[in-house]
mmCIF file of C-alpha atoms in Angstrom:
data_model
loop_
_atom_site.group_PDB
_atom_site.id
_atom_site.type_symbol
_atom_site.label_atom_id
_atom_site.label_comp_id
_atom_site.label_asym_id
_atom_site.label_seq_id
_atom_site.Cartn_x
_atom_site.Cartn_y
_atom_site.Cartn_z
ATOM 1 C CA MET A 1 -10.297 1.085 -16.322
ATOM 2 C CA THR A 2 -12.090 -2.209 -16.818
ATOM 3 C CA ASP A 3 -15.496 -3.422 -15.650
ATOM 4 C CA ARG A 4 -13.889 -4.878 -12.546
ATOM 5 C CA PRO A 5 -12.532 -2.829 -9.648
ATOM 6 C CA PHE A 6 -9.068 -1.290 -10.017
ATOM 7 C CA CYS A 7 -6.831 -3.685 -8.050
ATOM 8 C CA VAL A 8 -3.898 -2.301 -6.067
ATOM 9 C CA LEU A 9 -1.218 -4.313 -4.269
ATOM 10 C CA PHE A 10 0.906 -2.520 -1.663
ATOM 11 C CA LEU A 11 4.292 -4.167 -1.123
ATOM 12 C CA CYS A 12 6.721 -3.902 1.726
ATOM 13 C CA THR A 13 9.380 -6.263 2.979
ATOM 14 C CA GLY A 14 7.638 -7.381 6.195
ATOM 15 C CA ASN A 15 3.981 -6.622 5.361
ATOM 16 C CA SER A 16 3.353 -5.571 8.935
ATOM 17 C CA ALA A 17 3.114 -1.771 9.008
ATOM 18 C CA ARG A 18 3.188 0.541 5.947
ATOM 19 C CA SER A 19 1.599 -1.862 3.484
ATOM 20 C CA ILE A 20 -1.059 -2.883 6.029
ATOM 21 C CA LEU A 21 -1.881 0.799 6.674
ATOM 22 C CA ALA A 22 -2.114 1.434 2.925
ATOM 23 C CA GLU A 23 -4.339 -1.569 2.319
ATOM 24 C CA GLY A 24 -6.674 -0.579 5.151
ATOM 25 C CA LEU A 25 -6.894 3.024 3.986
ATOM 26 C CA LEU A 26 -7.658 2.148 0.366
ATOM 27 C CA ARG A 27 -10.214 -0.457 1.450
ATOM 28 C CA ALA A 28 -11.939 2.199 3.561
ATOM 29 C CA ARG A 29 -11.672 5.112 1.123
ATOM 30 C CA GLY A 30 -11.708 3.498 -2.322
ATOM 31 C CA GLY A 31 -15.304 2.397 -2.546
ATOM 32 C CA PRO A 32 -16.496 -0.269 -4.968
ATOM 33 C CA GLY A 33 -14.201 0.925 -7.764
ATOM 34 C CA PHE A 34 -11.088 -0.284 -5.941
ATOM 35 C CA GLN A 35 -9.750 -3.455 -4.387
ATOM 36 C CA ALA A 36 -6.746 -3.264 -2.078
ATOM 37 C CA PHE A 37 -4.265 -5.920 -1.064
ATOM 38 C CA SER A 38 -0.895 -5.967 0.670
ATOM 39 C CA ALA A 39 1.978 -8.405 0.850
ATOM 40 C CA GLY A 40 5.663 -8.671 1.650
ATOM 41 C CA SER A 41 8.775 -10.274 0.261
ATOM 42 C CA GLN A 42 9.610 -11.561 3.759
ATOM 43 C CA PRO A 43 6.347 -11.298 5.710
ATOM 44 C CA LYS A 44 6.619 -10.957 9.477
ATOM 45 C CA GLY A 45 3.720 -13.352 10.028
ATOM 46 C CA ALA A 46 1.441 -10.823 11.718
ATOM 47 C CA PRO A 47 0.594 -7.137 11.353
ATOM 48 C CA HIS A 48 2.269 -4.781 13.813
ATOM 49 C CA PRO A 49 -0.157 -4.183 16.720
ATOM 50 C CA MET A 50 0.277 -0.410 16.463
ATOM 51 C CA ALA A 51 -0.681 -0.451 12.767
ATOM 52 C CA LEU A 52 -3.917 -2.167 13.721
ATOM 53 C CA GLU A 53 -4.509 0.251 16.597
ATOM 54 C CA VAL A 54 -3.999 3.310 14.381
ATOM 55 C CA LEU A 55 -6.396 1.937 11.758
ATOM 56 C CA ARG A 56 -9.037 1.147 14.391
ATOM 57 C CA ASP A 57 -8.602 4.636 15.893
ATOM 58 C CA ALA A 58 -9.368 6.001 12.402
ATOM 59 C CA GLY A 59 -12.555 3.910 12.277
ATOM 60 C CA ILE A 60 -11.146 1.399 9.799
ATOM 61 C CA PRO A 61 -11.916 -2.287 10.383
ATOM 62 C CA THR A 62 -8.833 -4.494 10.610
ATOM 63 C CA ASP A 63 -10.350 -7.913 9.947
ATOM 64 C CA PHE A 64 -8.594 -7.930 6.538
ATOM 65 C CA ALA A 65 -5.127 -7.597 8.079
ATOM 66 C CA VAL A 66 -2.914 -10.635 7.551
ATOM 67 C CA SER A 67 0.821 -10.568 6.875
ATOM 68 C CA LYS A 68 1.331 -12.585 3.687
ATOM 69 C CA SER A 69 3.865 -13.313 0.985
ATOM 70 C CA TRP A 70 3.857 -11.554 -2.336
ATOM 71 C CA GLU A 71 4.097 -14.998 -3.961
ATOM 72 C CA MET A 72 0.324 -15.404 -3.609
ATOM 73 C CA PHE A 73 -0.104 -12.547 -6.125
ATOM 74 C CA ALA A 74 2.353 -13.949 -8.681
ATOM 75 C CA GLY A 75 1.775 -16.648 -11.263
ATOM 76 C CA PRO A 76 -0.881 -17.232 -13.886
ATOM 77 C CA SER A 77 -3.741 -18.050 -11.491
ATOM 78 C CA ALA A 78 -3.215 -15.013 -9.248
ATOM 79 C CA GLN A 79 -5.590 -12.115 -8.733
ATOM 80 C CA PRO A 80 -5.306 -9.703 -11.689
ATOM 81 C CA LEU A 81 -3.616 -6.482 -10.558
ATOM 82 C CA ASP A 82 -3.661 -3.025 -12.102
ATOM 83 C CA LEU A 83 -1.149 -1.295 -9.855
ATOM 84 C CA ILE A 84 1.664 -2.366 -7.543
ATOM 85 C CA VAL A 85 2.935 0.207 -5.070
ATOM 86 C CA THR A 86 6.129 -0.440 -3.138
ATOM 87 C CA VAL A 87 6.054 1.486 0.130
ATOM 88 C CA CYS A 88 9.539 0.714 1.404
ATOM 89 C CA ASP A 89 12.900 1.189 -0.269
ATOM 90 C CA SER A 90 13.940 -2.414 0.434
ATOM 91 C CA ALA A 91 10.974 -3.898 -1.416
ATOM 92 C CA ALA A 92 11.466 -1.450 -4.289
ATOM 93 C CA ALA A 93 15.045 -2.688 -4.739
ATOM 94 C CA GLU A 94 14.243 -6.408 -4.561
ATOM 95 C CA GLN A 95 13.785 -8.679 -7.529
ATOM 96 C CA CYS A 96 10.011 -8.967 -7.727
ATOM 97 C CA PRO A 97 8.071 -11.934 -9.051
ATOM 98 C CA ILE A 98 6.585 -11.751 -12.509
ATOM 99 C CA TRP A 99 3.169 -10.220 -12.053
ATOM 100 C CA PRO A 100 0.296 -11.487 -14.220
ATOM 101 C CA GLY A 101 -0.934 -8.876 -16.672
ATOM 102 C CA HIS A 102 2.117 -6.625 -16.221
ATOM 103 C CA PRO A 103 0.512 -4.064 -13.879
ATOM 104 C CA LEU A 104 1.885 -0.572 -13.429
ATOM 105 C CA THR A 105 4.496 -0.394 -10.679
ATOM 106 C CA VAL A 106 5.385 2.723 -8.699
ATOM 107 C CA HIS A 107 7.258 3.550 -5.516
ATOM 108 C CA TRP A 108 5.767 5.506 -2.612
ATOM 109 C CA GLY A 109 8.548 5.083 -0.049
ATOM 110 C CA LEU A 110 7.904 6.058 3.552
ATOM 111 C CA PRO A 111 10.004 5.617 6.700
ATOM 112 C CA ASP A 112 9.218 2.426 8.611
ATOM 113 C CA PRO A 113 7.309 3.287 11.796
ATOM 114 C CA ALA A 114 7.949 -0.246 13.090
ATOM 115 C CA THR A 115 11.633 0.625 13.561
ATOM 116 C CA VAL A 116 10.931 3.647 15.772
ATOM 117 C CA GLU A 117 12.084 3.169 19.327
ATOM 118 C CA GLY A 118 10.817 4.971 22.371
ATOM 119 C CA SER A 119 7.719 5.248 24.502
ATOM 120 C CA ASP A 120 4.343 4.000 23.312
ATOM 121 C CA ASP A 121 3.441 7.626 22.546
ATOM 122 C CA VAL A 122 6.531 8.079 20.347
ATOM 123 C CA VAL A 123 5.830 4.857 18.447
ATOM 124 C CA ARG A 124 2.121 5.699 18.109
ATOM 125 C CA GLU A 125 3.012 9.130 16.674
ATOM 126 C CA ALA A 126 5.315 7.515 14.094
ATOM 127 C CA PHE A 127 2.503 5.188 12.990
ATOM 128 C CA GLN A 128 0.000 8.059 12.912
ATOM 129 C CA GLU A 129 2.362 10.156 10.782
ATOM 130 C CA THR A 130 2.823 7.266 8.342
ATOM 131 C CA CYS A 131 -0.944 6.796 8.231
ATOM 132 C CA ARG A 132 -1.495 10.522 7.516
ATOM 133 C CA ALA A 133 1.091 10.494 4.724
ATOM 134 C CA MET A 134 -0.397 7.361 3.195
ATOM 135 C CA ARG A 135 -3.920 8.801 3.441
ATOM 136 C CA SER A 136 -2.778 11.867 1.470
ATOM 137 C CA ARG A 137 -1.252 9.664 -1.218
ATOM 138 C CA ILE A 138 -4.298 7.430 -1.434
ATOM 139 C CA ASP A 139 -6.581 10.455 -1.688
ATOM 140 C CA ALA A 140 -4.395 11.688 -4.579
ATOM 141 C CA LEU A 141 -4.725 8.252 -6.233
ATOM 142 C CA LEU A 142 -8.497 8.350 -5.808
ATOM 143 C CA ALA A 143 -8.632 11.826 -7.398
ATOM 144 C CA LEU A 144 -6.948 10.639 -10.608
ATOM 145 C CA PRO A 145 -9.139 10.071 -13.673
ATOM 146 C CA LEU A 146 -7.611 6.612 -14.176
ATOM 147 C CA ALA A 147 -10.020 5.586 -16.926
ATOM 148 C CA GLY A 148 -8.997 8.571 -19.035
ATOM 149 C CA LEU A 149 -5.219 8.241 -18.702
ATOM 150 C CA SER A 150 -2.837 6.473 -21.020
ATOM 151 C CA GLN A 151 -0.561 3.887 -19.405
ATOM 152 C CA GLY A 152 2.374 6.306 -19.614
ATOM 153 C CA ASP A 153 0.438 9.224 -18.119
ATOM 154 C CA ALA A 154 -0.948 7.007 -15.355
ATOM 155 C CA LYS A 155 2.537 5.772 -14.460
ATOM 156 C CA HIS A 156 3.906 9.321 -14.400
ATOM 157 C CA ARG A 157 1.082 10.707 -12.255
ATOM 158 C CA LEU A 158 1.118 7.738 -9.882
ATOM 159 C CA SER A 159 4.894 8.061 -9.515
ATOM 160 C CA GLN A 160 4.496 11.765 -8.712
ATOM 161 C CA ILE A 161 2.178 10.845 -5.845
ATOM 162 C CA GLY A 162 5.082 8.976 -4.261
ATOM 163 C CA LYS A 163 7.116 12.191 -4.316
ATOM 164 C CA MET A 164 4.543 14.239 -2.401
ATOM 165 C CA GLU A 165 5.915 16.237 0.491
ATOM 166 C CA LEU A 166 5.139 14.625 3.817
#
């Protein structure tokens, strides 16, 4: 790890649900040693209202939440990143931009709660389940001794987090 915070970018296609939840959770749980961001290949333009509600219910401020393009994190003048986590299968399969500094990339796929249909309670439960799963994965990330791991070991252990049972 460097002198600066460990910077993590969560990617999803729409940047409205899973990646917003992940960003909010890491911002809340990561402390000063981490910086969290999220973006999408085809951003929806606004976070899903239920994602914001679930974060607020967990006591996490949502003033950070903006649906944005992953292009703002590409190119030579972009924020240096240490880790990119795709949280949806679509984003994982897309041709990504060239990321400055060649950060580690891993996949932590989760079902999209924004596609769940039904009553408000059914949709809320889907978002809460996604939030719980993401919290478990982020807690596993935070438990890693990142400074003491080789690039290969870090990639392997971070990839294993994405395979955790939900």
